[in-house]
Coordinates of C-alpha atoms in Angstrom, one line a residue:
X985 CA -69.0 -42.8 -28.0
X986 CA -71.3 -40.4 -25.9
X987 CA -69.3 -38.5 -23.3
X988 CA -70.9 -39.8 -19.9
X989 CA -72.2 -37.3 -17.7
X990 CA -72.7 -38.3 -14.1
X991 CA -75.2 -35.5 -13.7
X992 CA -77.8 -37.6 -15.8
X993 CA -77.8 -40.0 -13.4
X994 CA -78.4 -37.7 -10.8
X995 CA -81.9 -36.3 -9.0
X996 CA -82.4 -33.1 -10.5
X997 CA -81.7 -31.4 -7.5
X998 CA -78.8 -32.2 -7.2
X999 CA -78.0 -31.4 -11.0
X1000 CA -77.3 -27.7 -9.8
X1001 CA -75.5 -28.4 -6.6
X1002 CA -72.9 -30.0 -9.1
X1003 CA -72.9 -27.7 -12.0
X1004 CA -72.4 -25.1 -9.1
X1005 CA -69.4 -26.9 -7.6
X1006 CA -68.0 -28.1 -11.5
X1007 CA -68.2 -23.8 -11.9
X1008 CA -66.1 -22.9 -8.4
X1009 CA -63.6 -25.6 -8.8
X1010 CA -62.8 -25.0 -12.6
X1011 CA -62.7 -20.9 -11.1
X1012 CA -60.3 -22.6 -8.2
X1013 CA -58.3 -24.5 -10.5
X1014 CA -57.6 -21.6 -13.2
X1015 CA -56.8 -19.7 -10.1
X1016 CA -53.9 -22.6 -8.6
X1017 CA -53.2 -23.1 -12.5
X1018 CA -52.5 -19.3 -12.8
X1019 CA -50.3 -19.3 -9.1
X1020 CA -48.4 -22.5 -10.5
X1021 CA -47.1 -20.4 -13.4
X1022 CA -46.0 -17.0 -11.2
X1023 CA -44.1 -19.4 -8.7
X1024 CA -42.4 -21.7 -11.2
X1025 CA -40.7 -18.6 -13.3
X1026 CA -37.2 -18.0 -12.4
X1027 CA -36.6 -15.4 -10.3
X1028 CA -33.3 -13.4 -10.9
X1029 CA -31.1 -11.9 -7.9
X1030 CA -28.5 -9.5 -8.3
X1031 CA -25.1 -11.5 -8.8
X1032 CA -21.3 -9.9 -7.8
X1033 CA -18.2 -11.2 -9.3
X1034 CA -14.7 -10.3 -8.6
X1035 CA -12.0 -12.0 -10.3
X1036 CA -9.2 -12.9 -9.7
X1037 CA -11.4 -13.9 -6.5
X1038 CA -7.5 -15.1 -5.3
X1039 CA -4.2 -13.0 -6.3
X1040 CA -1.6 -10.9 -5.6
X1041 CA -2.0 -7.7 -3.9
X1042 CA -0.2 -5.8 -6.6
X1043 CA -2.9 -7.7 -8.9
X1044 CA -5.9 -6.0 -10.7
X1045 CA -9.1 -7.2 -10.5
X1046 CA -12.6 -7.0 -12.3
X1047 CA -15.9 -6.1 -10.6
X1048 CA -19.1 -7.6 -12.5
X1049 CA -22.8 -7.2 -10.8
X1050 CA -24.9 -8.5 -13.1
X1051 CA -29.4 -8.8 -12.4
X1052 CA -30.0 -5.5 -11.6
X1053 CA -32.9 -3.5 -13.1
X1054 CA -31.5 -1.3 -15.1
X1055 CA -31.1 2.6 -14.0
X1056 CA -30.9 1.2 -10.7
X1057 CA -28.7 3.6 -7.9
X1058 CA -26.3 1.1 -6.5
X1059 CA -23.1 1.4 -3.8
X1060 CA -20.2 -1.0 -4.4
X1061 CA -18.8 -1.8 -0.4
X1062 CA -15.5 -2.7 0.1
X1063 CA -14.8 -4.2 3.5
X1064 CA -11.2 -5.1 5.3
X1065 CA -10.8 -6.0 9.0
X1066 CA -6.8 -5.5 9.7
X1067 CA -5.6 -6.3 13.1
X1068 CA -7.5 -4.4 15.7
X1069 CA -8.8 -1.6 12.6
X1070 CA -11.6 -1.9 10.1
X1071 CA -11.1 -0.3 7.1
X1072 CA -13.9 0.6 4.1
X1073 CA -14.1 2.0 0.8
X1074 CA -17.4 2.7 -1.4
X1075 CA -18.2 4.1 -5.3
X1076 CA -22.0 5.2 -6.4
X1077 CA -23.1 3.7 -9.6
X1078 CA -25.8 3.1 -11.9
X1079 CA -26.4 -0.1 -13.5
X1080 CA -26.7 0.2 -17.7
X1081 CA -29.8 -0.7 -19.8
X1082 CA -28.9 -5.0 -19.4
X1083 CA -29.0 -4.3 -15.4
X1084 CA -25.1 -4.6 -15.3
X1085 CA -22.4 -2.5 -13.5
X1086 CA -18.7 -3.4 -14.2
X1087 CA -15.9 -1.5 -12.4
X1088 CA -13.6 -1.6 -15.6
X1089 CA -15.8 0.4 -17.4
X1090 CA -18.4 2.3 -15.4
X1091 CA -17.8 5.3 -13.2
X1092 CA -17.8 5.8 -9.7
X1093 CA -20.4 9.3 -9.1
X1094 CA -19.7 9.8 -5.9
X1095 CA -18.1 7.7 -3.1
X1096 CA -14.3 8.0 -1.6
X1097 CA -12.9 7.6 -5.0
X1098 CA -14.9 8.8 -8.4
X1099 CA -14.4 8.1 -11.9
X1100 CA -13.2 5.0 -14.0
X1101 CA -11.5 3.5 -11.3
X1102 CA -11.5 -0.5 -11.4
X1103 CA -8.9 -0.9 -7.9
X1104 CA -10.7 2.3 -6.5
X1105 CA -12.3 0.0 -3.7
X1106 CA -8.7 -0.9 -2.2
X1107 CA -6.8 2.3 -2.5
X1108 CA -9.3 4.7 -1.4
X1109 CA -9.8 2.7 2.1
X1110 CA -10.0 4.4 5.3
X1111 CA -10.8 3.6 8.3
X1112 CA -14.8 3.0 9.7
X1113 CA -16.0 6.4 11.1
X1114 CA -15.4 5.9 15.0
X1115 CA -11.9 4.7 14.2
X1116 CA -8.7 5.8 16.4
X1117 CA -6.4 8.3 14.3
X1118 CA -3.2 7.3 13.3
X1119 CA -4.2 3.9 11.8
X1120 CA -1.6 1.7 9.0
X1121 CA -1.9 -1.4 7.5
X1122 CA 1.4 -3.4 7.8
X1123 CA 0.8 -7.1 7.0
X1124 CA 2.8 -9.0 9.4
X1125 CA 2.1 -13.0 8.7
X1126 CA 2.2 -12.9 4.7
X1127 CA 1.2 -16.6 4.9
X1128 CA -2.3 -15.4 5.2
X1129 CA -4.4 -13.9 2.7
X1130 CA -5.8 -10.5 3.6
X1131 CA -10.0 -11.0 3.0
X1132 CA -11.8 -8.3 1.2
X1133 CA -15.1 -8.5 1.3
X1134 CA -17.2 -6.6 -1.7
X1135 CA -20.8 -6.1 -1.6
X1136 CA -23.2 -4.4 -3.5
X1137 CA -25.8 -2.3 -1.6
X1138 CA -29.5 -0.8 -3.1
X1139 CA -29.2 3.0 -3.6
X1140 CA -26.6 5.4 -3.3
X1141 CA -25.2 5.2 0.6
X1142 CA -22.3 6.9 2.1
X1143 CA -22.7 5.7 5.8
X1144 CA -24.6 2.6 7.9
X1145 CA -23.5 0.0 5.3
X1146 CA -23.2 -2.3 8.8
X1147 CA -26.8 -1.7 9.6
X1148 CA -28.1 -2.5 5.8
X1149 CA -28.3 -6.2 4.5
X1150 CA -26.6 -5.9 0.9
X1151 CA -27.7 -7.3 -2.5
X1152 CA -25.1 -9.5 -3.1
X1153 CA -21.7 -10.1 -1.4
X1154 CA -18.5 -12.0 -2.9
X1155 CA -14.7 -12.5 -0.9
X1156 CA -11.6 -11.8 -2.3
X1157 CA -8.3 -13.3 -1.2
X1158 CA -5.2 -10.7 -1.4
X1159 CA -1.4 -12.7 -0.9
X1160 CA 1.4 -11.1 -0.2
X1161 CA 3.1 -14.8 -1.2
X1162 CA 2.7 -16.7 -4.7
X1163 CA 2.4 -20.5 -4.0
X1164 CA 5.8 -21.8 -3.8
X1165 CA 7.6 -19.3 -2.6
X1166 CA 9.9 -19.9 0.1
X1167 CA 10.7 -18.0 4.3
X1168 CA 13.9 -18.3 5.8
X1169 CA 15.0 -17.1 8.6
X1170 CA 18.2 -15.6 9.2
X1171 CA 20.1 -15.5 11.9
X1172 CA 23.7 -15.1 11.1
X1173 CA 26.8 -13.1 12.4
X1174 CA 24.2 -10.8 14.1
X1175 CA 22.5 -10.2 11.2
X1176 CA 18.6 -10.8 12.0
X1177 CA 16.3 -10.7 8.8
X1178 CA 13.8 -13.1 6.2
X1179 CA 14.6 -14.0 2.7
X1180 CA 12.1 -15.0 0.5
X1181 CA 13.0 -17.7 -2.5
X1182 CA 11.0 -17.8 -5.4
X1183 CA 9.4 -21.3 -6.3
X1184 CA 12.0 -23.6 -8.4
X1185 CA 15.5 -24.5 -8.3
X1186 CA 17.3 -20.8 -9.6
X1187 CA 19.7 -19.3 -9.3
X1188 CA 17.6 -15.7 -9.2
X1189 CA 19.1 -12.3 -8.8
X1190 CA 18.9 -11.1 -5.1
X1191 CA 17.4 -7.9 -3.4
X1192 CA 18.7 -6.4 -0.1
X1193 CA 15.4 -4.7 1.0
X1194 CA 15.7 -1.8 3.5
X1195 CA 12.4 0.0 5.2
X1196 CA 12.7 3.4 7.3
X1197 CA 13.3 4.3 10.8
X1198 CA 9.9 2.8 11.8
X1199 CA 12.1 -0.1 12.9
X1200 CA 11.1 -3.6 13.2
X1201 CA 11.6 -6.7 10.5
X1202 CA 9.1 -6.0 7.8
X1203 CA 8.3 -8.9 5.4
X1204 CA 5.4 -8.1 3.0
X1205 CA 7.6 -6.0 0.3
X1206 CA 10.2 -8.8 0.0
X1207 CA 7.4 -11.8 -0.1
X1208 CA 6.3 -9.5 -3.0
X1209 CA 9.4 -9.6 -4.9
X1210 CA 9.8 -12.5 -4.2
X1211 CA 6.6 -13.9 -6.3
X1212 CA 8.1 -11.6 -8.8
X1213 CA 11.4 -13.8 -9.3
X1214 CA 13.8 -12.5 -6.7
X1215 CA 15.6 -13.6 -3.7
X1216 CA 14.8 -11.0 -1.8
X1217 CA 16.1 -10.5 2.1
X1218 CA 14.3 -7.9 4.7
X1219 CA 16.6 -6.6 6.9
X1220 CA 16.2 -5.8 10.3
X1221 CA 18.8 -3.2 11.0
X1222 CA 17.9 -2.1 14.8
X1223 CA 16.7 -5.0 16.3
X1224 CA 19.6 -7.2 16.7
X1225 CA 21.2 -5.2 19.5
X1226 CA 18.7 -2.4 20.1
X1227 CA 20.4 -0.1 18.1
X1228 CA 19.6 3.8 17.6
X1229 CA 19.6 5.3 14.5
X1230 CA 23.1 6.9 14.6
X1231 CA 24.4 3.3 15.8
X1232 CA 24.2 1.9 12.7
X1233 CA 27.2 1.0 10.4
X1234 CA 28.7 -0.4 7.5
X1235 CA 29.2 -3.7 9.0
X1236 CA 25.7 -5.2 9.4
X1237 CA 24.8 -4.6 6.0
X1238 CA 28.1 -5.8 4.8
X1239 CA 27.6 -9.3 6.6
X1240 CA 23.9 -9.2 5.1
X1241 CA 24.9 -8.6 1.7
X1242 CA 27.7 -11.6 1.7
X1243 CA 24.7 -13.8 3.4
X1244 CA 22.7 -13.1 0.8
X1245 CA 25.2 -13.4 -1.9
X1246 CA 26.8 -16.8 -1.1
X1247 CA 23.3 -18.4 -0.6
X1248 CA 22.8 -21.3 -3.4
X1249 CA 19.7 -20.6 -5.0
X1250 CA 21.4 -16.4 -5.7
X1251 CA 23.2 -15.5 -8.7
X1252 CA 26.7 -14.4 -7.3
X1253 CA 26.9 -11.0 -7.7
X1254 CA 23.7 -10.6 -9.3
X1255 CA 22.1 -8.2 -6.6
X1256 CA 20.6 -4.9 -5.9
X1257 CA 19.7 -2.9 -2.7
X1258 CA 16.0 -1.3 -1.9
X1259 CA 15.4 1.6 0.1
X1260 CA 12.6 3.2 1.9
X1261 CA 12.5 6.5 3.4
X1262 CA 16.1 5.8 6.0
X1263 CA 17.2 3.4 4.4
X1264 CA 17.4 4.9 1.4
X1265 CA 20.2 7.1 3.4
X1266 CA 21.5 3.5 3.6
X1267 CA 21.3 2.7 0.1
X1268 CA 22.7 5.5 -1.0
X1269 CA 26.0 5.3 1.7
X1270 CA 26.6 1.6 1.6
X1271 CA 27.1 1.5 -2.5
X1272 CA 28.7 5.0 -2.6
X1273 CA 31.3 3.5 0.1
X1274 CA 31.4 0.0 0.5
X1275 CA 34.3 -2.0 -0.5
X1276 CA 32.4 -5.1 0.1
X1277 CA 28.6 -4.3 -1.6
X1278 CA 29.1 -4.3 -5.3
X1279 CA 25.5 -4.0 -6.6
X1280 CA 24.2 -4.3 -10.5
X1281 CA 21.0 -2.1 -9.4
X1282 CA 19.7 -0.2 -6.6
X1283 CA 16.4 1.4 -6.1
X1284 CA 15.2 3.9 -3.3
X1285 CA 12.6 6.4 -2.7
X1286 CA 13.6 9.9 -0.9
X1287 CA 16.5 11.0 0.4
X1288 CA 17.4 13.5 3.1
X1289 CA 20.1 15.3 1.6
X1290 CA 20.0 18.7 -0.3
X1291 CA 22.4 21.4 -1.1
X1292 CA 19.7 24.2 -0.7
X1293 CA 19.0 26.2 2.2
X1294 CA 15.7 25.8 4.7
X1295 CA 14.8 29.1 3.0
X1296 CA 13.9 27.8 -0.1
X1297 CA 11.4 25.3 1.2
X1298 CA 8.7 25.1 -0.1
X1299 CA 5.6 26.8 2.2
X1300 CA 4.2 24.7 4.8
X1301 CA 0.7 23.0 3.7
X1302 CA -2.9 24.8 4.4
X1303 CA -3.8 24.5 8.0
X1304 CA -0.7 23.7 8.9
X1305 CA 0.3 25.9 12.6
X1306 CA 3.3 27.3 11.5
X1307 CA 4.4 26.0 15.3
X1308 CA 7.4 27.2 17.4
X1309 CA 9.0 25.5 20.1
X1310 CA 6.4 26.4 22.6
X1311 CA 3.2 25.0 20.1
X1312 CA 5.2 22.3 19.3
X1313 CA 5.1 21.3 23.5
X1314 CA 1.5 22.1 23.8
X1315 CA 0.6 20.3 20.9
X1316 CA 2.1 17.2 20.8
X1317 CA 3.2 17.2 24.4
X1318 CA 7.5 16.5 23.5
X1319 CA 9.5 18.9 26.0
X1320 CA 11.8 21.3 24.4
X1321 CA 14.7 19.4 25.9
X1322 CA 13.3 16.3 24.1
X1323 CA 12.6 18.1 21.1
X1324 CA 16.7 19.5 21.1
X1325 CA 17.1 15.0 20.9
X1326 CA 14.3 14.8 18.1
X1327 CA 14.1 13.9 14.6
X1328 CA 17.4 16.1 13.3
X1329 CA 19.7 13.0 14.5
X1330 CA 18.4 11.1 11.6
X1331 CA 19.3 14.2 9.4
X1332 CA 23.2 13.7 8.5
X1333 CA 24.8 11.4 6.5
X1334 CA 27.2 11.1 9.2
X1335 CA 26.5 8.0 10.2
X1336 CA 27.7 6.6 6.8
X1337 CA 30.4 8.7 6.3
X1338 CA 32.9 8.2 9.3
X1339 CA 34.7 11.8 9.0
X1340 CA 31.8 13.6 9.8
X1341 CA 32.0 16.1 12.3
X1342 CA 29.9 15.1 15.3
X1343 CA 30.1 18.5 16.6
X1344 CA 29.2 20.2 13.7
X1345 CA 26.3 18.0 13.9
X1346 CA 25.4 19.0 17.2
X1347 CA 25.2 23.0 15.8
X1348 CA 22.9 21.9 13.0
X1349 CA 20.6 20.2 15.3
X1350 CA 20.1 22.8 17.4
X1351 CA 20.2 25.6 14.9
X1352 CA 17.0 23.2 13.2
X1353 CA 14.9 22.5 15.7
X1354 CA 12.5 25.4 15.3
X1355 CA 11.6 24.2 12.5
X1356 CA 9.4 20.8 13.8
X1357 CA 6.0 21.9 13.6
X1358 CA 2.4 20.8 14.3
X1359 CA -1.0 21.1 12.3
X1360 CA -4.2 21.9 13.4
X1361 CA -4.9 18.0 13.4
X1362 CA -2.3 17.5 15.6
X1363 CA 0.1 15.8 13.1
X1364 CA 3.7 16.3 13.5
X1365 CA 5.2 18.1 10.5
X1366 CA 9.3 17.8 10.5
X1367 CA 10.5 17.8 6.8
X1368 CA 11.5 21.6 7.4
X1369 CA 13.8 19.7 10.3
X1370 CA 16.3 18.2 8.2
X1371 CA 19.5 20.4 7.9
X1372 CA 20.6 21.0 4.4
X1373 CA 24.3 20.7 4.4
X1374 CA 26.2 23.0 2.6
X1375 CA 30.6 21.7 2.9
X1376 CA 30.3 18.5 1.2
X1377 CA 31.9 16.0 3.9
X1378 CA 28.2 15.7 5.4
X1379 CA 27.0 14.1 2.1
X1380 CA 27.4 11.0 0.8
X1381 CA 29.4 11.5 -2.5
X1382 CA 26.7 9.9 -5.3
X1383 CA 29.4 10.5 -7.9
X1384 CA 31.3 7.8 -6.8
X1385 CA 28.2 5.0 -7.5
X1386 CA 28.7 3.3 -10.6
X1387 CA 25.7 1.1 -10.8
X1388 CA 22.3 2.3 -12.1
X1389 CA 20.3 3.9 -10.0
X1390 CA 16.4 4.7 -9.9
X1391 CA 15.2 7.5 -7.5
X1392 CA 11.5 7.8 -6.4
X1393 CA 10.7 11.0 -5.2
X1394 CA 7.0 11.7 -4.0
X1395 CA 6.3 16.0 -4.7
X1396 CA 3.6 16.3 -1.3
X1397 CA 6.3 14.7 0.9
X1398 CA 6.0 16.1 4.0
X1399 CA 8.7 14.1 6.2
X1400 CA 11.0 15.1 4.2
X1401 CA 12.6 17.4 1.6
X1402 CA 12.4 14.6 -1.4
X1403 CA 12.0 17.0 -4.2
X1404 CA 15.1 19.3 -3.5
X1405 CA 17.2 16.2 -2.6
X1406 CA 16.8 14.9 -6.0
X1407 CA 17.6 17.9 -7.6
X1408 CA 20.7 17.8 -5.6
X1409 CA 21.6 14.6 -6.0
X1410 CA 20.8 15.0 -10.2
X1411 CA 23.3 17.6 -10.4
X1412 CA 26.0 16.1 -8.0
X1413 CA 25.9 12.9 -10.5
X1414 CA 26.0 15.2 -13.6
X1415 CA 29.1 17.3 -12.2
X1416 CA 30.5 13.8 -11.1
X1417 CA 29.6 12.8 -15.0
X1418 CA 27.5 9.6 -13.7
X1419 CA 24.2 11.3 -14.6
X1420 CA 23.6 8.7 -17.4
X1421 CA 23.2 6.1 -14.3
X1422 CA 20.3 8.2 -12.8
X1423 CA 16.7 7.8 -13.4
X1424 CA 14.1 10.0 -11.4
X1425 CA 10.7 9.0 -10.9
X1426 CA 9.0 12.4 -9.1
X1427 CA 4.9 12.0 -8.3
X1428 CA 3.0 15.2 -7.5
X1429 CA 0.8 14.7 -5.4
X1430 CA 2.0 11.4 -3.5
X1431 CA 3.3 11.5 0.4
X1432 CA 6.5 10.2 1.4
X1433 CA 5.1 6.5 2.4
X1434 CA 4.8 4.9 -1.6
X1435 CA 4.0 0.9 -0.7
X1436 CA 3.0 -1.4 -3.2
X1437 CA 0.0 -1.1 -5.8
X1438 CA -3.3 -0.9 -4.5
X1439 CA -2.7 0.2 -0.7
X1440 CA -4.8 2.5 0.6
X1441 CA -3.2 5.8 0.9
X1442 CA -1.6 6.6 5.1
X1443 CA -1.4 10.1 4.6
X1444 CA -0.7 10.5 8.6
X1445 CA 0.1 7.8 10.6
X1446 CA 1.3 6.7 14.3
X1447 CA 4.8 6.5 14.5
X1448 CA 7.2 6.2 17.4
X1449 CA 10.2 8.4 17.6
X1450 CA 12.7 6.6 18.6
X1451 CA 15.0 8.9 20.5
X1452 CA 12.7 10.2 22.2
X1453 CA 10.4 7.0 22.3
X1454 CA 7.2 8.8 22.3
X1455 CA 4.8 8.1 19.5
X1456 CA 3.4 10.9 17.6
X1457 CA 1.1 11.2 14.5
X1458 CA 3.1 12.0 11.7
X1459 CA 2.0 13.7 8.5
X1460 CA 3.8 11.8 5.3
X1461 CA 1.8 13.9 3.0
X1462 CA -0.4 13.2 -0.2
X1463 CA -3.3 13.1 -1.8
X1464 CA -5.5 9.9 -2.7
X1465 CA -5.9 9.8 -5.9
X1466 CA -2.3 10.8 -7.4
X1467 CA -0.4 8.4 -4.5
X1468 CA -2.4 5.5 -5.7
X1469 CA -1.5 6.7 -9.3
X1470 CA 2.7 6.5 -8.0
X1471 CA 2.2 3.2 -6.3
X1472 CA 0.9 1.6 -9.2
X1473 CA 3.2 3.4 -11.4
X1474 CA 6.8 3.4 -9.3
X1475 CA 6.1 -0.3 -8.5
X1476 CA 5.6 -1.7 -12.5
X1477 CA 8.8 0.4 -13.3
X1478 CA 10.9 -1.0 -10.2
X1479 CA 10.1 -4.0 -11.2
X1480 CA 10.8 -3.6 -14.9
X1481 CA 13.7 -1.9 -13.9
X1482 CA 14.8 -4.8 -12.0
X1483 CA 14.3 -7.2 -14.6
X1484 CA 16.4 -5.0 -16.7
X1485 CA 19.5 -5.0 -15.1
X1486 CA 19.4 -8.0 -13.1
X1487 CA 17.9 -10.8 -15.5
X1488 CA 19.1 -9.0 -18.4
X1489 CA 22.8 -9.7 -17.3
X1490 CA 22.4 -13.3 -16.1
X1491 CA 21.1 -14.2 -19.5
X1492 CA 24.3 -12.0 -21.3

């Protein structure tokens, strides 16, 4: 059949007014035909992953931006808003020939953390530029996650992330708590503290967790170790009747070890004793002495105790003033009669050891307190403060532990004089002939406050002093990169070590 053609029918002049038209509309159409296929691809945006997007805080994660072109200068963010304090880490990368950057296996150029560093975005956080000095973060309600935020941002930036609009953006959860596990307060014979219960029925082995002379009840290492398979109980060992530092005694922790002990979901007799910074003065006194405390295991990191002289010290860090009494007034504004009450109280182990001369403690204190210095920063500087007993009734006697023991000792700690205390403590066990019960982890490079994996690193911090109560900023000491290494790294082998002597013997 003939194809019709309307334009037969048609005057012939209109023939080319409709061959014209036929001509523009097939042009139009091709054109719409042509737009039709551009708009209908599918377009690709860059895409962010982080997984686990929900864990534990002592949990690794894995980066993955995927769509990129490749080459292509990128900034990984990282974002945390803590209390009143935002806090921010970044890495420079380039994406690979498939338009992909993943933190396991790339490398950070540039940033506040460089090379192969997959957690580099959480322990390399500092505080936004603008930000008050003197800043920590201590979670305080472990019941709630801690949101990351991780964003990926065109070219390599180093400042204004808040003023760009990133590529792609994903939100992490960080717990403190696995699901299950289980707060109780305590609130017994005095003794005011938390104790975390793994999920299930037990029994589990039980940890007596002690922080430092910050004071306060402190929850976020136990809820830890607790999602780890132990009963663990944070102690609050000032609190409970306002107590000073040199009102401490053996009783409180008694009464909090027998709590923790009898409790019906803890292995009788199955426990060990944690120690930061004080209370690892605690630690150390309460098993050396106690009649009551019978521990399988303890753990603590730094001591204050050391049979060497102030003269053998180590230098001072660079910068640091080299302060008298006088600089140490003008710069951080203590009085030299409040100074004469400072930081050497905490220095004795007299407090644990009853026969300790008090006034004997009075000379040292005032024969040390030239040595509290300030930095240029304004950072308070007092590990050179700590008297260095030489007549042995000052020291707690470590040859009379007879439980294993695991000593963490940071090399850059500048509160106090870890590395020389270990050394002392070493060769006190050895002469004792309980050496075989020691194990020393010592970090160069990390500061005296080691937290779990991933934190970001305080290497100064505000801290009040309690005898005084005037708040300072203290220098602990560090750098970055190796303390993130000895949180990691001291926190695996506590917990290994734990599992060791505590779960070991309940399944002997």
């Amino acid at each position: 059949m003939a194809r019709f053609d309307i334009r037969r029918h048609l005057p012939v002049s209109h023939r080319h007014a409709i061959s014209m038209f036929t001509k523009e509309s097939m042009k139009a159409y091709k054109s719409l035909d042509a737009y039709k296929t551009v708009s209908t691809q599918k377009r690709t945006c860059p895409l962010i992953s982080v997984q686990p997007s929900r864990g534990l805080v002592d949990e690794m994660f894995q980066i993955v931006v995927t769509n990129l072109p490749p080459s292509r200068m990128v900034t990984l963010h990282s974002l945390l808003k803590s209390d009143n304090s935002i806090w921010e880490a970044f890495g420079h990368y380039i994406s690979d020939e498939h338009g992909t950057v993943t933190g396991t296996k790339d490398e950070s150029l540039g940033g506040t953390y460089k090379g192969k560093e997959p957690m580099g975005l959480l322990w390399s956080m500092r505080p936004v530029p603008g930000s008050q000095q003197g800043l920590r973060i201590r979670k305080m309600d472990v019941f709630t996650a801690t949101l990351v935020h991780i964003s990926v941002y065109s070219e390599h930036l180093s400042e204004g992330f808040s003023q760009k609009t990133p590529l792609a953006t994903s939100v992490v959860e960080r717990w403190h708590v696995a699901p299950g596990v289980k707060r109780i307060n305590i609130r017994e014979e005095e003794v005011q503290g938390t104790l975390f219960l793994p999920p299930g029925p037990g029994p589990y082995p039980g940890v007596l967790d002690l922080w430092g002379a910050g004071g306060g009840l402190i929850e976020y290492r136990s809820a830890l170790l607790a999602s780890h398979g132990f009963a663990s109980m944070a102690l609050d060992y000032f609190g409970p009747k306002e107590r000073r530092w040199q009102d401490v005694d053996f009783s409180y922790f008694e009464k909090a070890y027998q709590i923790l002990n009898n409790h019906p979901v803890v292995q009788k007799d199955h426990l060990a004793v944690l120690g930061l910074s004080f209370g690892s003065i605690i630690t150390l006194g309460i098993v050396a002495y106690s009649k009551v405390i019978k521990v399988c295991f303890m753990v603590y990191t730094r001591t204050y105790l050391s049979v060497k002289s102030f003269t053998d010290v180590p230098k001072r860090p660079a910068g640091e003033s080299g302060a008298s009494r006088n600089a140490v007034r003008s710069a951080s504004g203590m009085s030299e009669s409040v100074s004469q009450r400072c930081l050497s109280d905490t220095v004795s182990a007299a407090m644990l050891r009853p026969m300790a001369c008090a006034a004997d403690f009075e000379a040292r204190r005032a024969r040390n307190i030239d040595k509290l210095h300030v930095n240029k920063e304004n950072q308070v500087i007092h590990r050179d403060i700590f008297s260095t007993p030489s007549n042995p009734p000052v020291k707690v006697d470590v040859g009379r532990i007879k439980c294993p023991l695991l000593l963490v000792t940071a090399g850059d700690d500048q509160a106090v004089p870890a590395v020389e205390s270990a050394e002392d403590i070493e060769m006190m066990m050895e002469k004792a002939g309980n050496r075989h019960l020691l194990e020393v982890l010592t970090y160069p490079g990390a500061g005296h406050l080691i937290e779990p994996p991933y934190s970001p690193h305080f290497c100064a911090t505000n801290f009040n002093l309690q005898l005084i109560n005037q708040r300072v900023v203290m220098l602990w000491g560090g750098q970055t990169k190796p303390h993130a290494y000895a949180q990691e790294d001291a926190w695996n082998k506590t917990l290994a070590f734990l599992s060791k002597h505590l779960y070991n013997s309940i399944l002997h």
